[in-house]
Amino acid sequence: MTAIGKYWRIALGVAVIAALIIVPMNFNRYGLYILSQWTVMTIAAMGLNLTLGYAGQVSLAQGAFVGIGAYAAAIMTTQGMPLIAALGVAIVLCFAIGWILGYPALRVQHHYLAFVTLAFSTLAFLVFRNEDWLTKGIYGISNIPRPNVLGFATNRPLPFYYFCLGSLGIVSLAMWWLIRSPWGRAFVALRENPVRALSLGIDTRRYTLMAFAIGSALGGVAGTLYAPLTQYIDPVPFNLSLSLDLLMMVIVGGSGFFFGPFLGAMIAVLLPEWLRFTQGYYLMLYAVAVMLLLIYSPTGILGILDRYLTERRTKAASALRAVAKSRLETAP
Amino acid sequence: MSNLLDLLVAGLATGAIYALVAVGFTLLWQTSQTINFAQGEFVMLPAFLMLAVMHAGAPFWLAIILGILLSLLLLGLGFKLLLVDPMLRHGVLPLAIATMALAIGMKEAVKQFFSAEASPFPSIVPVGDVWILGRVVSLQSLGVLALAIAVVIGLTALLNRTSIGHQMQATAQNPTVARIIGVPVERMILLTFLINAFLVALASLLITPIYLAKFSSGEVLGQAAFIAAIVGGFNQVRGAIAGGLLIGVVDNLAAAYVSTQYRAAVPLILLIVIILFRPQGLLGRPEERTV
């Protein structure tokens, strides 16, 4: 990346962040709700991107972790406890369950793992639905309060959106740091070639479990934002289809790319809304769009960009080589 | 004890349908590494195709024939040419995700173009009860069981007794070697897609009279068929059949003896236990790990 490219990227980042802060100011309630949902789903998808994109493990349980986080937040905050306590509980709980769920990943691969995690998803859904004493079953939990952040109430949609956006920012920074740390490199090594990773002295068992656990914990974080966002939860949103949606977000955005989940969640949350003018056809068009995208670029949207940039770089490099060669030839 | 007999017959009847769906699922996996997450929706759609033909005024038998033909065309040929072929070289996961999108699209299309309500569907087996060993057994369960068993026997005979069946098995085991020894691999793969389309159309015909035609009816069925395929052995047709029957029976027994609330959990726990201790499934061969 040249120096100019770097400045352009920083400028683009600043512009996007500014837009995310300023533009929603005159959004209506529903627009803010959708945008907040985008931030929540992005956090959950980032967790799955760590498990799938960086450590190469297919998980169909991310929706269940969002559910666990949401129930932790709902149950604890309606009892008068602060959201930050629920966040702690959700992270610890999801981390522990994710760690345990990682064990099958050490034994079985690919589609088998997908089905173990699928089974866990459905079991979690059954627990949400049937354990009335804890989750109020199909009646759900209502009147979930929104938190006070540093003395500011986030009851109204705009402050709550900023709260979600801020959380997304913190999670993004943490993730940025993580994948650039030796841990992140170990995750990538694991995805690219497990045997070579092992021979390089990477404890593949520990890192596989770690990728699962951290990814799951981020699902829990997303859940603790989801509950106060909707202010009412029941088991239905956390069934298997949420896990499938999250998996779709990661793949469509571009798994293994840092910004993949942002784009994937945008497509999954916002595109159906934009297509709403087509009335009953919107989910159909959405499905067709996803299929066409995957046929055209199985590595997702960022895959297209990546291919384009690589191509340009190759062209630039060969142009430089040509110039150098001609200079050599013209030289006396 | 006689209650157990009822449960077994009903369980085997649903299990036989799961087996039909699971067999198609394993065939697709074996010949073309396709995990079809829309398999449940594939069972849902033919019933609606048949209903649409009947709404146009055709008699039931004609609707069945046209429904099966349309299913072969759309779910067999169309699915292979339009979705699987362009995506196959990209690997298993993007294709699996694309079939998820396909499932959403199919559900929404039926909801939009047909109805969001459940529609009744005529039964091809006479409705009523028969007395066996002094017990009332539903004729429908028996008929479904008999038909499904007949199809499964026919399919096994096709795979094991005919030269086309042997060529298909060779393709499933190792396409490269099959091609070298002169098997028309492409044609065999297409054939498995057509067989899958035929099986789901048949399953649709058998199961829809019991559970009504609804746009969302594929979700539960698809999941049951996946579990059946994995439990029995992902890479074995007879494994899928055994898995289907087992899941059907276990599901029914669990509903009666464990708890109705957690009935759906019992096959899943069975699934987890089997995957952990015998990942290749009860009757499956271990797949070589590629690194």
Coordinates of C-alpha atoms in Angstrom, one line a residue:
Chain A
M1 CA 0.0 0.0 0.0
T2 CA 1.5 3.4 -1.0
A3 CA 1.4 6.4 1.3
I4 CA -1.4 8.0 -0.7
G5 CA -3.4 4.9 -0.5
K6 CA -3.0 4.9 3.3
Y7 CA -4.2 8.5 3.6
W8 CA -7.2 7.8 1.3
R9 CA -8.1 4.9 3.5
I10 CA -7.9 7.0 6.7
A11 CA -10.0 9.7 5.1
L12 CA -12.6 7.2 4.0
G13 CA -12.7 5.7 7.5
V14 CA -13.2 9.1 9.1
A15 CA -15.9 10.0 6.5
V16 CA -17.8 6.8 7.2
I17 CA -17.6 7.2 11.0
A18 CA -18.7 10.8 10.6
A19 CA -21.6 9.8 8.4
L20 CA -22.6 7.1 10.9
I21 CA -22.7 9.8 13.6
I22 CA -24.3 12.7 11.8
V23 CA -26.6 11.3 9.2
P24 CA -28.9 9.3 11.6
M25 CA -29.6 12.5 13.6
N26 CA -32.7 13.2 11.5
F27 CA -33.7 9.6 11.1
N28 CA -37.1 8.6 12.4
R29 CA -37.6 6.0 15.1
Y30 CA -37.8 3.1 12.8
G31 CA -34.7 4.1 10.8
L32 CA -32.7 4.3 14.1
Y33 CA -34.0 1.0 15.2
I34 CA -32.8 -0.7 11.9
L35 CA -29.5 1.0 12.1
S36 CA -29.0 -0.1 15.8
Q37 CA -29.9 -3.6 14.7
W38 CA -27.2 -3.3 12.1
T39 CA -24.6 -2.5 14.8
V40 CA -25.8 -5.4 17.0
M41 CA -25.7 -7.9 14.1
T42 CA -22.3 -6.7 13.0
I43 CA -20.9 -7.5 16.5
A44 CA -22.4 -11.0 16.4
A45 CA -21.2 -11.5 12.9
M46 CA -17.7 -10.3 13.8
G47 CA -17.6 -13.0 16.5
L48 CA -18.6 -15.6 13.9
N49 CA -16.0 -14.2 11.5
L50 CA -13.3 -15.0 14.0
T51 CA -14.5 -18.5 14.4
L52 CA -15.2 -19.1 10.7
G53 CA -13.1 -16.6 8.7
Y54 CA -10.0 -16.7 10.8
A55 CA -10.0 -20.1 12.5
G56 CA -11.9 -21.9 9.7
Q57 CA -14.5 -23.6 11.9
V58 CA -18.1 -23.6 10.7
S59 CA -20.5 -22.8 13.5
L60 CA -24.3 -22.7 13.3
A61 CA -24.6 -21.7 17.0
Q62 CA -23.9 -18.0 16.9
G63 CA -27.7 -17.1 17.1
A64 CA -27.9 -19.2 20.2
F65 CA -25.2 -17.1 21.9
V66 CA -27.0 -13.9 20.9
G67 CA -30.0 -15.5 22.6
I68 CA -28.0 -16.3 25.8
G69 CA -26.7 -12.8 26.0
A70 CA -30.1 -11.3 25.4
Y71 CA -31.7 -13.5 28.0
A72 CA -28.9 -12.7 30.5
A73 CA -29.5 -9.0 29.9
A74 CA -33.3 -9.3 30.0
I75 CA -33.5 -11.3 33.2
M76 CA -30.9 -9.3 35.1
T77 CA -31.9 -5.8 34.1
T78 CA -35.6 -6.4 34.8
Q79 CA -34.4 -7.5 38.3
G80 CA -32.8 -4.1 38.6
M81 CA -29.2 -5.0 38.0
P82 CA -27.1 -2.8 35.7
L83 CA -26.5 -3.9 32.1
I84 CA -22.8 -4.0 32.6
A85 CA -23.2 -6.8 35.1
A86 CA -25.4 -8.7 32.6
L87 CA -22.6 -8.1 30.0
G88 CA -20.1 -9.7 32.3
V89 CA -22.3 -12.7 32.9
A90 CA -23.1 -13.0 29.2
I91 CA -19.4 -12.9 28.2
V92 CA -18.3 -15.4 30.8
L93 CA -21.2 -17.7 30.1
C94 CA -20.8 -17.6 26.3
F95 CA -17.1 -17.9 26.6
A96 CA -17.4 -21.0 28.7
I97 CA -20.1 -22.6 26.5
G98 CA -18.2 -21.7 23.4
W99 CA -15.1 -23.3 24.8
I100 CA -17.0 -26.5 25.5
L101 CA -18.6 -26.4 22.1
G102 CA -15.2 -26.1 20.6
Y103 CA -14.3 -29.6 21.7
P104 CA -16.3 -31.4 19.0
A105 CA -14.4 -29.1 16.6
L106 CA -11.2 -30.9 17.6
R107 CA -12.7 -34.2 16.7
V108 CA -14.9 -33.6 13.8
Q109 CA -14.6 -31.2 10.9
H110 CA -16.7 -29.2 8.4
H111 CA -20.2 -30.4 8.0
Y112 CA -20.2 -32.6 11.0
L113 CA -19.2 -29.7 13.1
A114 CA -21.9 -27.6 11.5
F115 CA -24.4 -30.2 12.7
V116 CA -23.1 -30.4 16.2
T117 CA -23.5 -26.6 16.5
L118 CA -26.8 -26.8 14.8
A119 CA -28.0 -29.3 17.4
F120 CA -26.8 -26.9 20.1
S121 CA -28.7 -24.0 18.6
T122 CA -31.9 -26.0 18.6
L123 CA -31.3 -27.2 22.2
A124 CA -30.8 -23.6 23.3
F125 CA -34.0 -22.6 21.6
L126 CA -35.9 -25.4 23.4
V127 CA -34.5 -24.2 26.7
F128 CA -35.5 -20.6 26.1
R129 CA -39.0 -21.8 25.2
N130 CA -39.6 -24.4 27.9
E131 CA -37.9 -23.2 31.0
D132 CA -40.7 -20.9 32.0
W133 CA -39.3 -20.2 35.5
L134 CA -36.3 -18.5 34.0
T135 CA -37.3 -17.2 30.6
K136 CA -41.1 -16.9 30.9
G137 CA -41.3 -19.3 28.0
I138 CA -43.3 -18.3 24.9
Y139 CA -44.7 -15.2 26.7
G140 CA -41.3 -13.6 26.7
I141 CA -39.8 -10.9 28.8
S142 CA -41.1 -7.3 28.3
N143 CA -40.2 -3.9 29.7
I144 CA -36.5 -4.4 29.4
P145 CA -34.9 -1.1 30.5
R146 CA -32.3 0.7 28.5
P147 CA -29.1 1.5 30.4
N148 CA -27.7 4.8 31.7
V149 CA -24.3 5.3 30.2
L150 CA -21.9 7.6 32.1
G151 CA -25.0 9.4 33.5
F152 CA -26.8 9.7 30.2
A153 CA -30.1 7.9 29.8
T154 CA -30.4 6.0 26.5
N155 CA -34.2 5.6 26.6
R156 CA -34.8 7.6 23.4
P157 CA -33.8 5.9 20.1
L158 CA -31.0 8.3 19.1
P159 CA -28.9 8.0 22.3
F160 CA -29.4 4.3 22.3
Y161 CA -28.2 4.1 18.7
Y162 CA -25.0 6.0 19.8
F163 CA -24.6 3.6 22.6
C164 CA -24.8 0.7 20.1
L165 CA -22.4 2.5 17.7
G166 CA -20.0 3.1 20.5
S167 CA -20.1 -0.5 21.5
L168 CA -19.5 -1.5 17.9
G169 CA -16.5 0.8 17.9
I170 CA -15.0 -0.7 21.0
V171 CA -15.5 -4.2 19.8
S172 CA -14.0 -3.3 16.4
L173 CA -10.9 -1.9 18.0
A174 CA -10.5 -4.9 20.2
M175 CA -10.9 -7.2 17.2
W176 CA -8.5 -5.1 15.1
W177 CA -5.9 -5.5 17.9
L178 CA -6.7 -9.2 18.3
I179 CA -6.2 -10.2 14.7
R180 CA -2.9 -8.3 14.5
S181 CA -1.6 -9.8 17.7
P182 CA 0.3 -13.1 17.7
W183 CA -3.0 -14.8 18.5
G184 CA -4.7 -13.5 15.4
R185 CA -1.7 -14.7 13.3
A186 CA -2.0 -18.1 15.0
F187 CA -5.7 -18.2 14.0
V188 CA -4.9 -17.5 10.4
A189 CA -2.1 -20.1 10.4
L190 CA -4.7 -22.6 11.7
R191 CA -7.1 -21.8 9.0
E192 CA -4.6 -21.9 6.2
N193 CA -2.9 -25.2 7.1
P194 CA -3.5 -26.9 10.5
V195 CA -0.7 -29.4 10.1
R196 CA 1.9 -26.7 9.3
A197 CA 0.5 -24.6 12.1
L198 CA 1.1 -27.5 14.4
S199 CA 4.6 -28.0 13.1
L200 CA 5.4 -24.3 13.8
G201 CA 4.6 -25.0 17.4
I202 CA 1.2 -23.5 17.5
D203 CA -1.0 -25.3 20.0
T204 CA -3.8 -25.9 17.6
R205 CA -6.1 -27.4 20.2
R206 CA -5.9 -24.4 22.4
Y207 CA -6.3 -21.9 19.6
T208 CA -9.3 -23.7 18.1
L209 CA -11.1 -23.6 21.4
M210 CA -10.0 -20.0 21.9
A211 CA -11.4 -18.9 18.5
F212 CA -14.7 -20.6 19.3
A213 CA -14.9 -19.1 22.8
I214 CA -14.0 -15.6 21.8
G215 CA -16.4 -15.7 18.8
S216 CA -19.2 -17.0 21.0
A217 CA -18.5 -14.4 23.7
L218 CA -19.0 -11.7 21.0
G219 CA -22.3 -13.3 20.2
G220 CA -23.2 -12.8 23.9
V221 CA -22.1 -9.2 23.7
A222 CA -24.4 -8.6 20.7
G223 CA -27.2 -10.3 22.7
T224 CA -26.9 -7.9 25.7
L225 CA -27.4 -5.0 23.3
Y226 CA -30.2 -6.8 21.5
A227 CA -32.4 -7.1 24.6
P228 CA -32.5 -3.4 25.5
L229 CA -32.8 -2.5 21.8
T230 CA -36.1 -4.4 21.3
Q231 CA -37.1 -4.1 25.0
Y232 CA -39.0 -7.3 24.6
I233 CA -37.6 -10.8 23.9
D234 CA -39.2 -14.2 23.3
P235 CA -37.5 -17.4 22.0
V236 CA -38.6 -16.9 18.4
P237 CA -35.8 -14.5 17.2
F238 CA -33.1 -16.9 18.5
N239 CA -34.1 -20.0 16.6
L240 CA -31.9 -21.7 14.1
S241 CA -32.6 -19.2 11.3
L242 CA -30.7 -16.4 13.2
S243 CA -27.6 -18.6 13.2
L244 CA -28.1 -19.3 9.5
D245 CA -28.6 -15.6 8.9
L246 CA -25.4 -14.7 10.7
L247 CA -23.5 -17.4 8.8
M248 CA -24.9 -15.9 5.6
M249 CA -23.8 -12.4 6.7
V250 CA -20.2 -13.5 7.2
I251 CA -20.0 -15.4 3.9
V252 CA -21.8 -12.7 1.9
G253 CA -19.7 -9.9 3.4
G254 CA -16.5 -11.9 2.9
S255 CA -15.3 -14.3 5.5
G256 CA -11.8 -13.7 6.8
F257 CA -12.0 -10.0 5.8
F258 CA -12.0 -7.6 8.7
F259 CA -14.9 -5.5 7.2
G260 CA -16.8 -8.5 5.9
P261 CA -19.2 -8.6 8.8
F262 CA -20.0 -4.9 8.5
L263 CA -21.0 -5.3 4.9
G264 CA -22.7 -8.7 5.4
A265 CA -24.8 -7.3 8.2
M266 CA -25.7 -4.3 6.1
I267 CA -26.9 -6.5 3.3
A268 CA -28.9 -8.8 5.7
V269 CA -30.4 -6.0 7.8
L270 CA -30.7 -3.1 5.5
L271 CA -31.2 -4.6 2.0
P272 CA -34.5 -6.2 2.9
E273 CA -35.6 -2.8 4.2
W274 CA -34.6 -1.0 1.0
L275 CA -36.4 -3.7 -1.0
R276 CA -39.6 -3.2 1.1
F277 CA -41.1 -1.0 -1.6
T278 CA -41.4 -4.2 -3.6
Q279 CA -43.9 -5.4 -0.9
G280 CA -44.2 -9.1 -0.7
Y281 CA -41.3 -9.7 -3.0
Y282 CA -38.6 -8.3 -0.9
L283 CA -37.3 -11.4 0.7
M284 CA -37.4 -13.2 -2.6
L285 CA -35.3 -10.5 -4.3
Y286 CA -33.0 -10.7 -1.3
A287 CA -32.6 -14.4 -1.7
V288 CA -31.9 -14.1 -5.4
A289 CA -29.4 -11.3 -4.8
V290 CA -27.5 -13.4 -2.3
M291 CA -27.4 -16.4 -4.7
L292 CA -26.3 -14.3 -7.6
L293 CA -23.6 -12.6 -5.5
L294 CA -22.3 -16.0 -4.3
I295 CA -22.3 -17.4 -7.9
Y296 CA -20.4 -14.4 -9.1
S297 CA -18.1 -14.1 -6.1
P298 CA -18.1 -17.0 -3.5
T299 CA -15.7 -15.0 -1.3
G300 CA -18.3 -12.3 -0.8
I301 CA -18.4 -8.6 -1.5
L302 CA -15.0 -8.0 -0.2
G303 CA -13.7 -10.8 -2.3
I304 CA -14.6 -8.8 -5.4
L305 CA -12.8 -5.8 -4.1
D306 CA -9.8 -7.9 -3.1
R307 CA -9.6 -9.5 -6.6
Y308 CA -9.8 -6.0 -8.2
L309 CA -7.0 -4.6 -6.0
T310 CA -4.8 -7.6 -6.5
E311 CA -5.3 -7.3 -10.2
R312 CA -4.4 -3.6 -10.2
R313 CA -1.4 -4.3 -8.0
T314 CA -0.2 -7.0 -10.4
K315 CA -0.7 -4.7 -13.4
A316 CA 1.2 -1.9 -11.6
A317 CA 4.0 -4.2 -10.8
S318 CA 4.3 -5.5 -14.3
A319 CA 4.2 -2.0 -15.6
L320 CA 7.1 -1.0 -13.3
R321 CA 9.0 -4.1 -14.5
A322 CA 8.5 -3.1 -18.1
V323 CA 9.8 0.4 -17.4
A324 CA 12.8 -1.0 -15.6
K325 CA 13.4 -3.4 -18.4
S326 CA 13.2 -0.8 -21.1
R327 CA 15.6 1.4 -19.1
L328 CA 18.1 -1.4 -18.9
E329 CA 17.8 -2.0 -22.6
T330 CA 18.3 1.7 -23.6
A331 CA 21.1 2.1 -21.1
P332 CA 24.5 2.3 -22.9
Chain B
M1 CA -47.3 -52.9 25.3
S2 CA -49.8 -52.6 22.5
N3 CA -49.5 -48.8 22.7
L4 CA -45.9 -49.4 21.8
L5 CA -46.9 -51.1 18.6
D6 CA -48.9 -48.0 17.5
L7 CA -46.0 -45.7 18.3
L8 CA -43.7 -48.0 16.3
V9 CA -45.9 -48.1 13.3
A10 CA -46.4 -44.3 13.3
G11 CA -42.7 -43.8 13.9
L12 CA -41.7 -46.0 11.1
A13 CA -44.1 -44.3 8.8
T14 CA -42.7 -40.8 9.5
G15 CA -39.2 -42.4 9.6
A16 CA -39.7 -43.8 6.1
I17 CA -40.4 -40.4 4.8
Y18 CA -37.4 -39.0 6.5
A19 CA -35.4 -41.8 4.9
L20 CA -36.6 -40.8 1.4
V21 CA -35.5 -37.2 2.0
A22 CA -32.3 -38.3 3.6
V23 CA -31.4 -40.7 0.8
G24 CA -31.6 -37.8 -1.7
F25 CA -29.5 -35.7 0.6
T26 CA -26.7 -38.3 0.8
L27 CA -26.8 -39.0 -3.0
L28 CA -26.2 -35.3 -3.7
W29 CA -23.4 -35.1 -1.2
Q30 CA -21.7 -38.2 -2.5
T31 CA -21.8 -37.4 -6.2
S32 CA -21.3 -33.6 -6.1
Q33 CA -20.4 -32.5 -2.6
T34 CA -23.6 -30.6 -2.4
I35 CA -25.1 -29.9 1.1
N36 CA -28.6 -28.9 0.2
F37 CA -30.0 -26.8 3.0
A38 CA -33.1 -26.3 1.0
Q39 CA -33.9 -30.0 1.0
G40 CA -36.9 -29.5 3.4
E41 CA -38.2 -26.8 1.0
F42 CA -37.7 -29.2 -1.9
V43 CA -40.2 -31.4 -0.1
M44 CA -42.6 -28.5 0.5
L45 CA -42.7 -27.3 -3.1
P46 CA -44.0 -30.3 -5.1
A47 CA -47.2 -30.4 -3.0
F48 CA -47.8 -26.8 -4.1
L49 CA -47.0 -27.6 -7.7
M50 CA -49.6 -30.4 -7.6
L51 CA -52.1 -28.1 -5.8
A52 CA -51.6 -25.5 -8.5
V53 CA -52.3 -28.0 -11.3
M54 CA -55.4 -29.1 -9.4
H55 CA -56.6 -25.5 -9.1
A56 CA -56.3 -25.3 -12.9
G57 CA -59.0 -28.0 -13.0
A58 CA -56.9 -31.2 -13.6
P59 CA -57.8 -34.4 -11.8
F60 CA -55.6 -35.6 -8.9
W61 CA -53.7 -38.3 -10.9
L62 CA -52.7 -35.8 -13.6
A63 CA -51.6 -33.4 -10.9
I64 CA -49.4 -36.0 -9.4
I65 CA -47.7 -36.8 -12.8
L66 CA -47.3 -33.1 -13.7
G67 CA -46.1 -32.3 -10.2
I68 CA -43.4 -35.0 -10.4
L69 CA -42.4 -33.8 -13.9
L70 CA -42.2 -30.2 -12.8
S71 CA -40.2 -31.3 -9.7
L72 CA -37.7 -33.1 -11.9
L73 CA -37.4 -30.1 -14.1
L74 CA -37.1 -27.4 -11.4
L75 CA -35.6 -29.2 -8.4
G76 CA -33.5 -31.6 -10.4
L77 CA -32.3 -30.1 -13.7
G78 CA -32.9 -26.4 -12.8
F79 CA -31.2 -26.7 -9.4
K80 CA -28.1 -28.4 -10.9
L81 CA -27.7 -26.2 -13.9
L82 CA -28.5 -22.8 -12.3
L83 CA -27.1 -23.1 -8.8
V84 CA -24.8 -26.1 -8.3
D85 CA -22.9 -26.1 -11.5
P86 CA -21.7 -22.5 -11.3
M87 CA -20.8 -22.8 -7.7
L88 CA -19.4 -26.3 -7.3
R89 CA -15.8 -25.4 -8.0
H90 CA -15.9 -22.7 -5.2
G91 CA -16.1 -25.3 -2.5
V92 CA -18.7 -26.7 -0.1
L93 CA -19.5 -23.7 2.1
P94 CA -20.5 -21.0 -0.4
L95 CA -22.8 -23.5 -2.1
A96 CA -24.3 -24.5 1.3
I97 CA -25.0 -20.8 2.0
A98 CA -26.5 -20.4 -1.5
T99 CA -28.9 -23.2 -0.8
M100 CA -29.9 -21.5 2.4
A101 CA -30.7 -18.4 0.3
L102 CA -32.6 -20.7 -2.1
A103 CA -34.6 -22.0 0.9
I104 CA -35.6 -18.5 1.8
G105 CA -36.5 -17.7 -1.8
M106 CA -38.6 -20.8 -2.2
K107 CA -40.6 -20.2 1.1
E108 CA -41.2 -16.6 0.2
A109 CA -42.2 -17.4 -3.4
V110 CA -44.8 -19.9 -2.2
K111 CA -46.1 -17.5 0.4
Q112 CA -46.4 -14.8 -2.1
F113 CA -47.7 -16.6 -5.2
F114 CA -49.8 -19.3 -3.4
S115 CA -50.9 -18.7 0.1
A116 CA -49.5 -18.1 3.6
E117 CA -52.3 -20.3 5.0
A118 CA -52.0 -24.1 5.3
S119 CA -54.0 -25.9 2.5
P120 CA -55.5 -29.4 2.8
F121 CA -54.0 -31.9 0.4
P122 CA -55.8 -35.1 -0.8
S123 CA -54.3 -38.4 0.4
I124 CA -53.3 -41.0 -2.1
V125 CA -53.7 -43.7 0.6
P126 CA -57.4 -44.3 1.7
V127 CA -58.1 -42.7 5.1
G128 CA -59.3 -45.1 7.7
D129 CA -58.3 -47.7 10.2
V130 CA -57.6 -51.4 10.0
W131 CA -57.5 -53.9 12.8
I132 CA -54.2 -55.7 13.2
L133 CA -53.6 -58.1 16.1
G134 CA -56.7 -56.6 17.8
R135 CA -55.3 -53.1 17.5
V136 CA -56.5 -50.1 15.5
V137 CA -53.8 -49.0 13.1
S138 CA -54.1 -46.0 10.8
L139 CA -54.4 -47.0 7.2
Q140 CA -52.5 -43.9 6.2
S141 CA -49.5 -44.8 8.3
L142 CA -49.4 -48.3 6.9
G143 CA -49.8 -47.0 3.3
V144 CA -47.1 -44.4 3.7
L145 CA -44.8 -47.0 5.2
A146 CA -45.5 -49.5 2.5
L147 CA -45.0 -47.0 -0.4
A148 CA -41.8 -45.6 1.1
I149 CA -40.4 -49.0 1.7
A150 CA -41.3 -50.0 -1.9
V151 CA -39.4 -46.9 -3.2
V152 CA -36.4 -47.6 -1.0
I153 CA -36.2 -51.2 -2.2
G154 CA -36.6 -50.1 -5.8
L155 CA -33.8 -47.5 -5.3
T156 CA -31.5 -50.0 -3.6
A157 CA -32.1 -52.4 -6.4
L158 CA -31.3 -49.7 -8.9
L159 CA -28.1 -48.9 -7.2
N160 CA -26.9 -52.4 -6.5
R161 CA -28.3 -54.5 -9.3
T162 CA -28.2 -52.4 -12.5
S163 CA -25.2 -51.2 -14.5
I164 CA -26.4 -47.6 -14.2
G165 CA -26.5 -48.1 -10.4
H166 CA -22.9 -49.4 -10.4
Q167 CA -21.8 -46.5 -12.5
M168 CA -23.5 -44.1 -10.1
Q169 CA -21.8 -45.7 -7.1
A170 CA -18.5 -45.5 -8.9
T171 CA -19.1 -41.8 -9.5
A172 CA -20.0 -41.3 -5.9
Q173 CA -16.9 -43.1 -4.6
N174 CA -14.3 -41.5 -6.8
P175 CA -15.3 -39.4 -9.8
T176 CA -11.8 -39.2 -11.2
V177 CA -11.3 -43.0 -11.3
A178 CA -14.8 -43.4 -12.5
R179 CA -14.1 -41.1 -15.4
I180 CA -10.9 -43.0 -16.3
I181 CA -12.7 -46.4 -16.4
G182 CA -15.3 -44.8 -18.8
V183 CA -18.2 -43.9 -16.6
P184 CA -20.1 -40.9 -18.0
V185 CA -19.7 -39.1 -14.8
E186 CA -21.6 -35.9 -15.8
R187 CA -24.6 -37.9 -16.8
M188 CA -24.5 -39.9 -13.5
I189 CA -24.4 -36.7 -11.5
L190 CA -27.4 -35.3 -13.4
L191 CA -29.1 -38.6 -12.7
T192 CA -28.6 -38.3 -8.9
F193 CA -30.1 -34.8 -9.0
L194 CA -33.1 -36.2 -10.9
I195 CA -33.5 -39.1 -8.4
N196 CA -33.3 -36.6 -5.6
A197 CA -36.1 -34.5 -7.2
F198 CA -38.2 -37.6 -7.7
L199 CA -37.7 -38.7 -4.0
V200 CA -38.6 -35.3 -2.6
A201 CA -41.7 -35.2 -4.9
L202 CA -42.7 -38.6 -3.6
A203 CA -42.1 -37.6 0.0
S204 CA -44.1 -34.5 -0.5
L205 CA -47.0 -36.6 -1.9
L206 CA -46.9 -38.9 1.1
I207 CA -46.4 -36.4 4.0
T208 CA -48.5 -33.4 2.9
P209 CA -51.9 -35.1 3.5
I210 CA -50.8 -35.7 7.1
Y211 CA -49.3 -32.3 7.9
L212 CA -51.1 -30.0 5.3
A213 CA -49.4 -28.0 2.7
K214 CA -47.7 -25.0 4.2
F215 CA -44.9 -22.7 3.0
S216 CA -42.9 -23.3 6.2
S217 CA -43.4 -27.0 6.4
G218 CA -40.0 -27.7 5.0
E219 CA -38.0 -26.4 8.0
V220 CA -38.7 -29.2 10.4
L221 CA -38.6 -31.9 7.8
G222 CA -35.3 -30.7 6.3
Q223 CA -33.7 -30.7 9.8
A224 CA -35.0 -34.2 10.5
A225 CA -33.7 -35.5 7.2
F226 CA -30.2 -34.0 7.9
I227 CA -30.1 -35.6 11.3
A228 CA -31.2 -38.9 9.8
A229 CA -28.5 -38.7 7.1
I230 CA -25.8 -37.9 9.7
V231 CA -26.9 -40.4 12.2
G232 CA -27.1 -43.2 9.7
G233 CA -23.9 -42.3 7.8
F234 CA -23.4 -39.3 5.5
N235 CA -21.9 -41.4 2.7
Q236 CA -24.1 -44.4 2.7
V237 CA -27.6 -44.8 1.2
R238 CA -28.5 -47.7 3.5
G239 CA -27.2 -45.5 6.4
A240 CA -29.6 -42.8 5.4
I241 CA -32.5 -45.2 5.4
A242 CA -31.6 -46.7 8.8
G243 CA -31.1 -43.2 10.1
G244 CA -34.5 -42.0 8.8
L245 CA -36.3 -44.9 10.4
L246 CA -34.4 -44.6 13.6
I247 CA -35.1 -40.9 13.9
G248 CA -38.8 -41.4 13.1
V249 CA -39.2 -44.0 15.8
V250 CA -37.1 -42.2 18.4
D251 CA -39.0 -39.0 17.8
N252 CA -42.3 -40.7 18.4
L253 CA -41.2 -42.7 21.4
A254 CA -39.6 -39.5 22.9
A255 CA -42.9 -37.7 22.5
A256 CA -44.7 -40.4 24.3
Y257 CA -42.3 -41.3 27.1
V258 CA -39.9 -38.4 27.6
S259 CA -41.6 -35.1 27.4
T260 CA -43.5 -33.4 24.6
Q261 CA -41.7 -30.2 25.3
Y262 CA -38.2 -31.6 24.8
R263 CA -39.2 -34.2 22.1
A264 CA -37.3 -32.3 19.5
A265 CA -34.2 -32.5 21.7
V266 CA -34.0 -36.2 21.8
P267 CA -32.9 -36.8 18.2
L268 CA -30.4 -33.9 18.6
I269 CA -28.8 -35.5 21.6
L270 CA -28.7 -38.7 19.7
L271 CA -27.0 -36.8 16.9
I272 CA -24.4 -35.2 19.1
V273 CA -23.6 -38.5 20.9
I274 CA -23.2 -40.3 17.5
I275 CA -21.1 -37.6 15.9
L276 CA -18.8 -37.5 18.9
F277 CA -18.3 -41.3 19.1
R278 CA -18.8 -42.4 15.6
P279 CA -18.5 -39.3 13.3
Q280 CA -18.9 -41.4 10.2
G281 CA -22.4 -42.4 11.3
L282 CA -23.8 -45.8 12.4
L283 CA -23.3 -47.4 9.0
G284 CA -21.0 -45.0 7.3
R285 CA -17.4 -45.4 6.1
P286 CA -14.9 -43.0 7.6
E287 CA -14.0 -40.3 5.1
E288 CA -10.3 -39.7 4.6
R289 CA -9.3 -36.4 6.1
T290 CA -7.8 -34.0 3.5
V291 CA -5.2 -31.6 4.9

